[in-house]
Amino acid sequence: MNPRTRAAAVVAQLDVEYRRAAEALRSALKAYMQGGKLPDPALRAERAFAYPELRLAYAGVHTQPRIARSYARFNGPGVYGVTITRPDLFADYLTDQLTLIMGDFEVEVAVGRSDQEMPFPYVLDGADAAAADVSAAEIARHFPTTELAHIGDEVSDGLWQSSVDAVRPLGLFDALRTDFSLQRIAHYTGAPADHVQPYLLFTNYHRYVDEFVRLACAELLRDGSPYESLSCAGGVVITRDTPDPEQAVAAAAWRKHQMPAYHLTTSDRRGLSLVNIGVGPSNAKTITDHLAVLRPEAWLMIGHCGGLRASQTIGDYVLAHAYLRDDHVLDDILPPEIPIPPIAEVQLALQRAAQIVTGESGDELKARLRTGTVVTTDDRNWELRYSSSALRFNQSRAVAIDMESATIATQGYRFRTPYGTLLCVSDKPLHGEIKLPGQANAFYERAISQHLRIGIATMDLLREEGPRLHSRKLRSFDEPPFR
């Protein structure tokens, strides 16, 4: 049996175990809510409501194979494990990781019941919950519920400590952390977490959403397009047969959601998503905390910035090669003195995409595309502290300032997701060109479509990178095997 067939069989077994546990919990919940029947204590003693666990035992008795990729590899012998939720959603990811590992290492694979129980909110049907005359607090007395003390990012943040005979982490996120984030993604973005695509664009202005929807609707009508649908905040799904699709998207209830998302999907889940994260580093951290559990292939910040150099013109582009982190939201997790390196494959793809979309190259493109340090601040009115900010900006040689880019990049570094930033200059506050309504409208009309198309073209190029995209710069000394 070849490694991929073996891997697919393991994932299928995980799916059977997960469905069994979820159905057992769901049935017991319905019996309690509809008739007051308490769950049989034996069910919990038998771990009937527990997530499945995947374990890999690697003896490491032979010479370590030399592997170029940065993931799906062992740093040493041991037993590695992780609890799994939604194997249907993560089937491709799990199968890919296992296929690579089984092809290069001699491992023993086991699937069993874990000690982590599924919290009841993750399997509770909304209609059943609304109809039940019982509070969540009452349900929690008899069924497993969300315990925040058991949810964290210790593995991602390097806080996991090995001990004698301990099971080592197989992945960055366990089932509890993943289920928590899947619920939050739907809450914040207004679209199902199942529809999120692995190539993610972030923006900070809704006008980019309007342009993305326009481009997506046109793409769905193009003969030979790999895209099948556009899943939108507010629960609207657009296909090539949808009448007046742009109006259908505009009429959706997207305004109810803090960070509306739009997913241009493909049958093989290799599509493109756009999330309007709004303004500020807090939103940027919030949504990337949750999207990271889906193990995206890459994410890019495509937004607006203030130009800090006199030589810049409104509508010019800034390709971030470094970040000055004044956002502060991650200082306690990843200290500001830790460098956030540029990912070469992403940087080259952004530069190449700009050439393709603008039709410019060499000195002509260089006149419009500035590379350098981007400052990310948590103070939207930083201009009012100009005298204290100017020296720091000058020392950093910064070329632009925004409120999200360094946060997005730092989260990419933290969660091992390739990242990049391409911004568009919307004002030059240090040089008397502040953002005014009339000026802003003209700028938006001229720049947004091209800027967004560069972001989309970048993702097209990154799809071709394969394993090379996942740079070793993102991996620590003692990484879990799964990407």
Coordinates of C-alpha atoms in Angstrom, one line a residue:
M1 CA 0.0 0.0 0.0
N2 CA 1.5 3.3 -1.0
P3 CA 1.9 6.2 1.6
R4 CA -1.0 8.2 0.2
T5 CA -3.4 5.3 0.4
R6 CA -2.3 4.5 3.9
A7 CA -2.7 8.2 4.9
A8 CA -6.2 8.4 3.4
A9 CA -7.1 5.3 5.4
V10 CA -5.9 6.8 8.7
V11 CA -7.9 10.0 8.0
A12 CA -11.0 8.0 7.2
Q13 CA -10.6 6.2 10.6
L14 CA -10.3 9.6 12.3
D15 CA -13.5 10.7 10.6
V16 CA -15.3 7.6 11.8
E17 CA -14.2 8.1 15.4
Y18 CA -15.0 11.8 15.3
R19 CA -18.5 11.2 13.9
R20 CA -19.2 8.5 16.4
A21 CA -18.3 10.8 19.3
A22 CA -20.1 13.8 17.9
E23 CA -23.3 11.8 17.4
A24 CA -23.1 10.3 20.8
L25 CA -22.9 13.7 22.4
R26 CA -25.5 15.2 20.1
S27 CA -28.0 12.4 20.9
A28 CA -27.4 12.7 24.7
L29 CA -27.9 16.4 24.5
K30 CA -31.2 16.1 22.6
A31 CA -32.5 13.5 25.1
Y32 CA -31.7 15.9 28.0
M33 CA -33.1 19.1 26.4
Q34 CA -36.3 17.4 25.2
G35 CA -37.1 15.2 28.1
G36 CA -34.7 15.9 30.9
K37 CA -32.9 12.6 30.6
L38 CA -29.5 12.8 32.2
P39 CA -26.5 11.3 30.3
D40 CA -25.4 7.9 31.4
P41 CA -22.2 8.4 33.6
A42 CA -20.7 5.3 31.9
L43 CA -20.6 7.3 28.6
R44 CA -18.1 9.8 30.0
A45 CA -16.2 7.1 31.8
E46 CA -15.8 5.3 28.5
R47 CA -14.8 8.6 26.8
A48 CA -17.7 8.3 24.4
F49 CA -17.7 12.1 23.9
A50 CA -14.0 12.4 23.4
Y51 CA -12.2 13.7 20.3
P52 CA -10.1 11.2 18.4
E53 CA -6.4 11.3 18.9
L54 CA -3.8 10.7 16.2
R55 CA -0.4 9.3 17.4
L56 CA 2.8 8.6 15.5
A57 CA 5.6 6.6 17.1
Y58 CA 9.0 7.2 15.5
A59 CA 11.9 5.1 16.9
G60 CA 14.6 7.0 14.9
V61 CA 16.8 4.0 14.8
H62 CA 18.1 4.6 11.3
T63 CA 19.9 7.6 9.9
Q64 CA 17.7 10.6 9.5
P65 CA 16.8 11.2 5.9
R66 CA 17.9 14.5 4.4
I67 CA 14.7 16.4 3.5
A68 CA 14.6 19.8 1.9
R69 CA 11.1 20.7 3.0
S70 CA 10.7 22.5 6.4
Y71 CA 7.8 20.4 7.6
A72 CA 6.5 16.8 7.7
R73 CA 9.7 15.7 9.4
F74 CA 10.9 14.6 12.8
N75 CA 13.6 16.3 14.9
G76 CA 14.1 13.2 17.0
P77 CA 12.6 9.9 18.1
G78 CA 9.5 9.8 20.3
V79 CA 5.7 9.5 20.4
Y80 CA 3.9 12.4 18.8
G81 CA 0.2 13.1 19.2
V82 CA -2.6 15.5 18.6
T83 CA -6.4 15.5 19.0
I84 CA -8.4 16.0 15.8
T85 CA -11.7 17.8 15.1
R86 CA -13.5 18.0 11.8
P87 CA -11.5 15.4 9.8
D88 CA -13.8 16.1 6.9
L89 CA -12.7 19.8 6.8
F90 CA -9.0 18.9 7.3
A91 CA -8.9 15.8 5.2
D92 CA -6.6 17.2 2.5
Y93 CA -4.2 18.8 5.0
L94 CA -4.0 15.6 7.2
T95 CA -3.6 13.3 4.2
D96 CA -0.8 15.5 2.8
Q97 CA 1.1 15.6 6.1
L98 CA 0.8 11.9 6.7
T99 CA 1.7 11.0 3.1
L100 CA 5.0 12.9 3.3
I101 CA 5.8 11.5 6.8
M102 CA 4.9 7.9 5.9
G103 CA 6.9 8.1 2.7
D104 CA 10.1 9.2 4.4
F105 CA 10.0 7.7 7.9
E106 CA 9.2 4.4 9.5
V107 CA 6.4 5.2 11.9
E108 CA 3.7 3.4 13.8
V109 CA 0.3 5.1 13.4
A110 CA -2.5 4.8 15.9
V111 CA -6.0 6.3 16.1
G112 CA -7.9 6.2 19.4
R113 CA -10.0 8.1 21.9
S114 CA -8.3 11.0 23.6
D115 CA -8.8 12.4 27.1
Q116 CA -10.2 15.7 25.6
E117 CA -14.0 15.8 25.5
M118 CA -15.9 17.8 22.9
P119 CA -17.6 20.8 24.5
F120 CA -21.3 20.6 23.9
P121 CA -21.7 24.0 22.1
Y122 CA -19.6 22.6 19.1
V123 CA -22.1 19.9 18.3
L124 CA -25.4 21.6 19.4
D125 CA -27.8 22.3 16.6
G126 CA -28.9 26.0 16.7
A127 CA -32.6 25.1 16.3
D128 CA -32.5 22.6 19.1
A129 CA -30.8 25.0 21.4
A130 CA -33.3 27.8 20.6
A131 CA -36.3 25.4 21.3
A132 CA -34.9 24.0 24.5
D133 CA -36.2 25.4 27.8
V134 CA -32.9 25.0 29.5
S135 CA -29.9 27.3 30.0
A136 CA -26.4 26.7 28.9
A137 CA -25.3 26.8 32.5
E138 CA -27.7 23.9 33.2
I139 CA -26.4 21.9 30.3
A140 CA -22.8 22.5 31.4
R141 CA -23.6 20.7 34.8
H142 CA -24.0 17.4 33.0
F143 CA -22.1 17.7 29.7
P144 CA -18.5 18.7 28.7
T145 CA -18.2 22.4 28.1
T146 CA -15.6 24.9 27.0
E147 CA -12.8 25.3 29.6
L148 CA -10.7 28.3 28.6
A149 CA -7.9 27.0 30.8
H150 CA -7.5 24.1 28.4
I151 CA -7.2 26.3 25.3
G152 CA -4.0 28.0 24.4
D153 CA -1.1 28.5 22.0
E154 CA 1.7 27.0 24.1
V155 CA 3.0 25.0 21.2
S156 CA 3.0 27.9 18.7
D157 CA 4.6 30.2 21.2
G158 CA 7.4 27.8 22.3
L159 CA 6.0 27.4 25.8
W160 CA 5.5 23.6 25.6
Q161 CA 7.9 21.8 27.9
S162 CA 8.9 18.2 27.3
S163 CA 9.0 15.8 30.2
V164 CA 10.0 12.1 30.6
D165 CA 7.8 9.8 28.5
A166 CA 5.6 12.8 27.5
V167 CA 3.7 12.6 24.2
R168 CA 5.2 15.3 22.0
P169 CA 3.0 17.7 20.0
L170 CA 2.3 16.5 16.4
G171 CA 0.7 19.8 15.3
L172 CA 0.4 23.4 16.4
F173 CA -3.3 23.2 17.3
D174 CA -5.3 20.6 19.1
A175 CA -9.0 19.9 18.7
L176 CA -10.1 22.2 21.5
R177 CA -8.2 25.2 20.1
T178 CA -9.3 24.4 16.6
D179 CA -13.0 24.1 17.4
F180 CA -12.9 27.3 19.4
S181 CA -11.5 29.2 16.4
L182 CA -13.8 27.6 13.8
Q183 CA -16.8 29.1 15.8
R184 CA -15.1 32.5 16.0
I185 CA -14.3 32.7 12.3
A186 CA -18.0 32.3 11.5
H187 CA -19.0 34.8 14.1
Y188 CA -16.5 37.5 13.0
T189 CA -16.6 37.1 9.3
G190 CA -20.2 36.1 8.6
A191 CA -19.3 33.1 6.4
P192 CA -18.7 29.5 7.3
A193 CA -15.1 28.5 8.3
D194 CA -15.5 25.6 5.9
H195 CA -15.5 28.1 3.0
V196 CA -12.2 29.8 3.9
Q197 CA -9.6 29.3 1.2
P198 CA -5.9 28.7 1.8
Y199 CA -4.7 31.9 0.1
L200 CA -5.8 34.9 2.2
L201 CA -5.9 38.6 1.4
F202 CA -6.5 41.1 4.2
T203 CA -7.6 44.7 3.6
N204 CA -8.6 47.6 5.7
Y205 CA -11.2 49.4 3.5
H206 CA -14.5 48.2 2.2
R207 CA -13.9 49.6 -1.2
Y208 CA -11.5 46.7 -1.8
V209 CA -14.4 44.3 -1.0
D210 CA -16.6 46.0 -3.7
E211 CA -13.8 45.5 -6.2
F212 CA -13.1 42.0 -5.2
V213 CA -16.8 41.1 -5.6
R214 CA -16.8 42.7 -9.0
L215 CA -13.7 40.8 -10.1
A216 CA -15.0 37.6 -8.6
C217 CA -18.3 37.8 -10.3
A218 CA -16.6 38.4 -13.7
E219 CA -14.2 35.4 -13.0
L220 CA -17.1 33.1 -12.3
L221 CA -18.5 33.8 -15.8
R222 CA -15.1 33.3 -17.6
D223 CA -14.9 30.1 -19.6
G224 CA -12.3 27.8 -18.2
S225 CA -12.3 29.5 -14.8
P226 CA -11.2 27.2 -11.9
Y227 CA -13.5 29.0 -9.5
E228 CA -16.9 27.7 -8.7
S229 CA -18.5 30.1 -6.2
L230 CA -18.2 33.2 -4.2
S231 CA -19.2 32.7 -0.6
C232 CA -20.0 36.0 1.1
A233 CA -20.5 37.5 4.5
G234 CA -24.2 37.3 5.4
G235 CA -24.7 33.8 4.0
V236 CA -25.0 34.6 0.3
V237 CA -23.3 32.2 -2.2
I238 CA -22.9 33.4 -5.7
T239 CA -22.4 31.1 -8.7
R240 CA -22.2 31.8 -12.5
D241 CA -26.0 31.2 -12.6
T242 CA -26.9 33.9 -10.0
P243 CA -28.9 36.8 -11.5
D244 CA -27.5 40.2 -10.7
P245 CA -24.8 38.8 -8.4
E246 CA -23.3 42.1 -7.3
Q247 CA -26.6 43.3 -6.1
A248 CA -27.2 40.0 -4.2
V249 CA -23.9 40.5 -2.4
A250 CA -24.6 44.1 -1.6
A251 CA -28.1 43.2 -0.2
A252 CA -26.7 40.5 2.2
A253 CA -26.4 41.1 5.9
W254 CA -22.7 41.6 5.9
R255 CA -23.0 44.7 8.0
K256 CA -23.8 42.6 11.0
H257 CA -20.3 41.2 11.0
Q258 CA -17.2 42.8 12.3
M259 CA -14.8 41.5 9.7
P260 CA -16.8 40.4 6.7
A261 CA -15.1 37.8 4.5
Y262 CA -15.5 36.7 0.8
H263 CA -14.3 33.4 -0.4
L264 CA -13.7 32.6 -4.1
T265 CA -13.8 28.8 -4.0
T266 CA -12.5 26.0 -6.1
S267 CA -13.4 22.3 -6.1
D268 CA -9.9 21.4 -4.8
R269 CA -10.0 24.1 -2.0
R270 CA -7.1 26.1 -3.6
G271 CA -9.0 29.3 -4.0
L272 CA -8.7 32.8 -2.6
S273 CA -10.3 34.7 0.3
L274 CA -10.6 38.4 1.1
V275 CA -11.2 39.6 4.7
N276 CA -11.9 43.2 5.5
I277 CA -10.3 43.4 8.9
G278 CA -11.1 47.1 9.4
V279 CA -8.7 49.4 11.0
G280 CA -6.3 48.6 13.9
P281 CA -3.9 45.9 15.1
S282 CA -6.4 44.4 17.6
N283 CA -8.7 43.3 14.7
A284 CA -5.6 42.0 12.8
K285 CA -4.5 39.9 15.7
T286 CA -8.0 38.7 16.5
I287 CA -8.8 37.3 13.0
T288 CA -5.4 35.8 12.4
D289 CA -5.5 34.0 15.8
H290 CA -8.4 32.1 14.4
L291 CA -7.7 31.7 10.7
A292 CA -4.3 30.2 11.6
V293 CA -6.0 26.9 12.7
L294 CA -7.0 26.3 9.1
R295 CA -3.3 26.2 8.2
P296 CA -3.4 28.6 5.2
E297 CA -0.7 28.5 2.6
A298 CA -0.1 32.3 2.7
W299 CA -1.6 35.6 3.8
L300 CA -1.0 39.1 2.5
M301 CA -1.9 42.6 3.7
I302 CA -3.3 44.6 0.8
G303 CA -4.3 48.0 2.3
H304 CA -3.6 51.7 2.6
C305 CA -0.8 53.5 4.3
G306 CA 0.6 56.9 4.9
G307 CA 3.7 57.7 2.9
L308 CA 6.6 59.0 5.0
R309 CA 8.9 60.1 2.2
A310 CA 8.7 63.3 0.2
S311 CA 9.6 61.4 -3.0
Q312 CA 6.4 59.3 -2.8
T313 CA 3.2 60.1 -4.6
I314 CA -0.4 59.3 -3.7
G315 CA -1.2 56.0 -5.4
D316 CA 2.4 54.7 -5.2
Y317 CA 3.0 51.2 -3.7
V318 CA 5.0 50.1 -0.7
L319 CA 6.5 46.6 -0.5
A320 CA 7.4 45.9 3.1
H321 CA 10.9 44.4 3.6
A322 CA 10.9 45.1 7.4
Y323 CA 8.5 46.2 10.1
L324 CA 8.8 48.6 13.0
R325 CA 6.4 47.2 15.5
D326 CA 4.6 49.9 17.4
D327 CA 1.3 48.0 17.5
H328 CA 2.0 46.6 21.0
V329 CA -0.8 43.9 20.8
L330 CA 1.8 41.0 20.6
D331 CA 4.6 42.4 22.8
D332 CA 3.9 40.0 25.6
I333 CA 3.8 37.0 23.3
L334 CA 6.6 37.8 20.8
P335 CA 8.8 40.6 22.1
P336 CA 9.4 43.5 19.6
E337 CA 13.2 42.8 19.5
I338 CA 12.5 39.5 17.7
P339 CA 13.0 40.2 14.0
I340 CA 10.2 39.4 11.6
P341 CA 12.1 38.3 8.4
P342 CA 10.8 38.9 4.9
I343 CA 9.9 35.6 3.1
A344 CA 11.8 35.6 -0.1
E345 CA 9.3 33.7 -2.1
V346 CA 6.5 36.1 -1.2
Q347 CA 8.6 39.2 -1.8
L348 CA 9.6 38.0 -5.3
A349 CA 6.0 37.1 -6.1
L350 CA 4.7 40.5 -5.0
Q351 CA 7.4 42.2 -7.2
R352 CA 6.7 40.0 -10.1
A353 CA 2.9 40.4 -9.8
A354 CA 3.4 44.2 -9.8
Q355 CA 5.3 43.9 -13.1
I356 CA 2.6 41.7 -14.6
V357 CA -0.4 43.9 -13.6
T358 CA 1.1 47.3 -14.2
G359 CA 3.1 46.4 -17.3
E360 CA 6.0 48.3 -15.8
S361 CA 9.5 47.1 -14.9
G362 CA 13.0 48.3 -14.0
D363 CA 13.3 52.0 -13.2
E364 CA 9.8 52.6 -14.4
L365 CA 8.3 50.3 -11.8
K366 CA 10.8 51.4 -9.1
A367 CA 9.5 54.9 -9.4
R368 CA 6.1 53.7 -8.2
L369 CA 7.0 50.7 -6.0
R370 CA 9.1 51.6 -2.9
T371 CA 10.6 48.9 -0.7
G372 CA 11.5 49.5 2.9
T373 CA 10.4 49.5 6.5
V374 CA 6.7 49.9 7.4
V375 CA 5.7 51.3 10.8
T376 CA 2.6 49.8 12.3
T377 CA 1.1 51.8 15.1
D378 CA -1.8 51.3 17.5
D379 CA -2.5 55.1 17.6
R380 CA -4.6 56.3 14.7
N381 CA -3.8 59.9 15.8
W382 CA -0.1 59.4 15.8
E383 CA 0.2 62.7 13.9
L384 CA -0.7 64.5 17.2
R385 CA 2.5 63.1 18.7
Y386 CA 4.6 64.0 15.7
S387 CA 7.5 65.5 17.6
S388 CA 8.0 62.3 19.6
S389 CA 7.4 60.0 16.6
A390 CA 9.6 61.8 13.9
L391 CA 12.9 60.8 15.4
R392 CA 11.9 57.1 15.7
F393 CA 10.6 57.1 12.1
N394 CA 13.8 58.7 10.9
Q395 CA 16.1 56.3 12.7
S396 CA 14.2 53.3 11.3
R397 CA 14.3 54.7 7.7
A398 CA 10.6 53.9 7.5
V399 CA 8.8 54.6 4.2
A400 CA 5.2 54.1 5.3
I401 CA 2.9 53.9 8.3
D402 CA -0.3 51.9 8.9
M403 CA -2.1 50.1 11.7
E404 CA -2.2 46.4 10.6
S405 CA 0.8 45.2 8.5
A406 CA 3.3 44.4 11.2
T407 CA 0.6 42.6 13.2
I408 CA -0.4 40.4 10.2
A409 CA 3.3 39.6 9.5
T410 CA 4.1 38.9 13.2
Q411 CA 1.1 36.5 13.4
G412 CA 2.3 34.8 10.2
Y413 CA 5.8 34.4 11.8
R414 CA 4.2 33.1 15.0
F415 CA 1.9 30.6 13.3
R416 CA 4.3 29.5 10.6
T417 CA 2.1 31.0 7.8
P418 CA 4.0 32.7 4.9
Y419 CA 3.2 36.5 4.9
G420 CA 3.8 39.7 3.0
T421 CA 2.6 43.3 2.6
L422 CA 1.9 45.5 -0.3
L423 CA 0.4 48.8 0.6
C424 CA -0.8 51.8 -1.4
V425 CA -0.1 55.3 -0.3
S426 CA -3.3 57.2 0.4
D427 CA -1.9 60.3 2.1
K428 CA 1.4 61.9 3.1
P429 CA 0.8 63.4 6.5
L430 CA 4.4 64.5 7.1
H431 CA 4.4 66.5 3.9
G432 CA 1.1 68.4 4.0
E433 CA -0.9 65.9 1.9
I434 CA -3.5 64.8 4.3
K435 CA -6.5 62.6 3.3
L436 CA -9.4 64.8 2.2
P437 CA -12.8 63.5 0.9
G438 CA -12.5 64.6 -2.7
Q439 CA -8.9 63.6 -3.0
A440 CA -9.7 60.2 -1.4
N441 CA -12.5 59.4 -3.9
A442 CA -10.2 60.1 -6.9
F443 CA -7.4 58.0 -5.3
Y444 CA -9.8 55.1 -4.7
E445 CA -11.1 55.1 -8.2
R446 CA -7.6 55.1 -9.7
A447 CA -5.7 52.7 -7.4
I448 CA -7.9 50.1 -5.8
S449 CA -8.5 47.8 -8.8
Q450 CA -4.9 47.6 -9.8
H451 CA -3.7 47.1 -6.2
L452 CA -6.2 44.3 -5.7
R453 CA -5.3 42.6 -9.0
I454 CA -1.6 42.7 -7.9
G455 CA -2.6 40.9 -4.7
I456 CA -4.6 38.3 -6.6
A457 CA -1.7 37.8 -9.2
T458 CA 0.7 37.3 -6.3
M459 CA -1.4 34.4 -4.9
D460 CA -1.5 32.9 -8.4
L461 CA 2.3 32.9 -8.4
L462 CA 2.5 31.5 -4.8
R463 CA 0.4 28.5 -5.7
E464 CA 3.2 27.4 -8.0
E465 CA 5.8 27.5 -5.2
G466 CA 4.6 24.3 -3.4
P467 CA 6.7 23.2 -0.4
R468 CA 9.3 25.9 -1.1
L469 CA 6.8 28.6 0.1
H470 CA 7.0 27.3 3.7
S471 CA 10.4 28.7 4.5
R472 CA 12.6 27.3 7.3
K473 CA 12.7 30.9 8.6
L474 CA 9.3 30.1 10.1
R475 CA 10.3 26.9 11.9
S476 CA 11.8 26.8 15.4
F477 CA 14.4 24.4 16.7
D478 CA 11.9 21.8 18.0
E479 CA 8.9 22.0 15.7
P480 CA 6.0 19.6 15.7
P481 CA 6.1 17.5 12.5
F482 CA 2.8 18.7 11.0
R483 CA 3.0 22.1 9.1

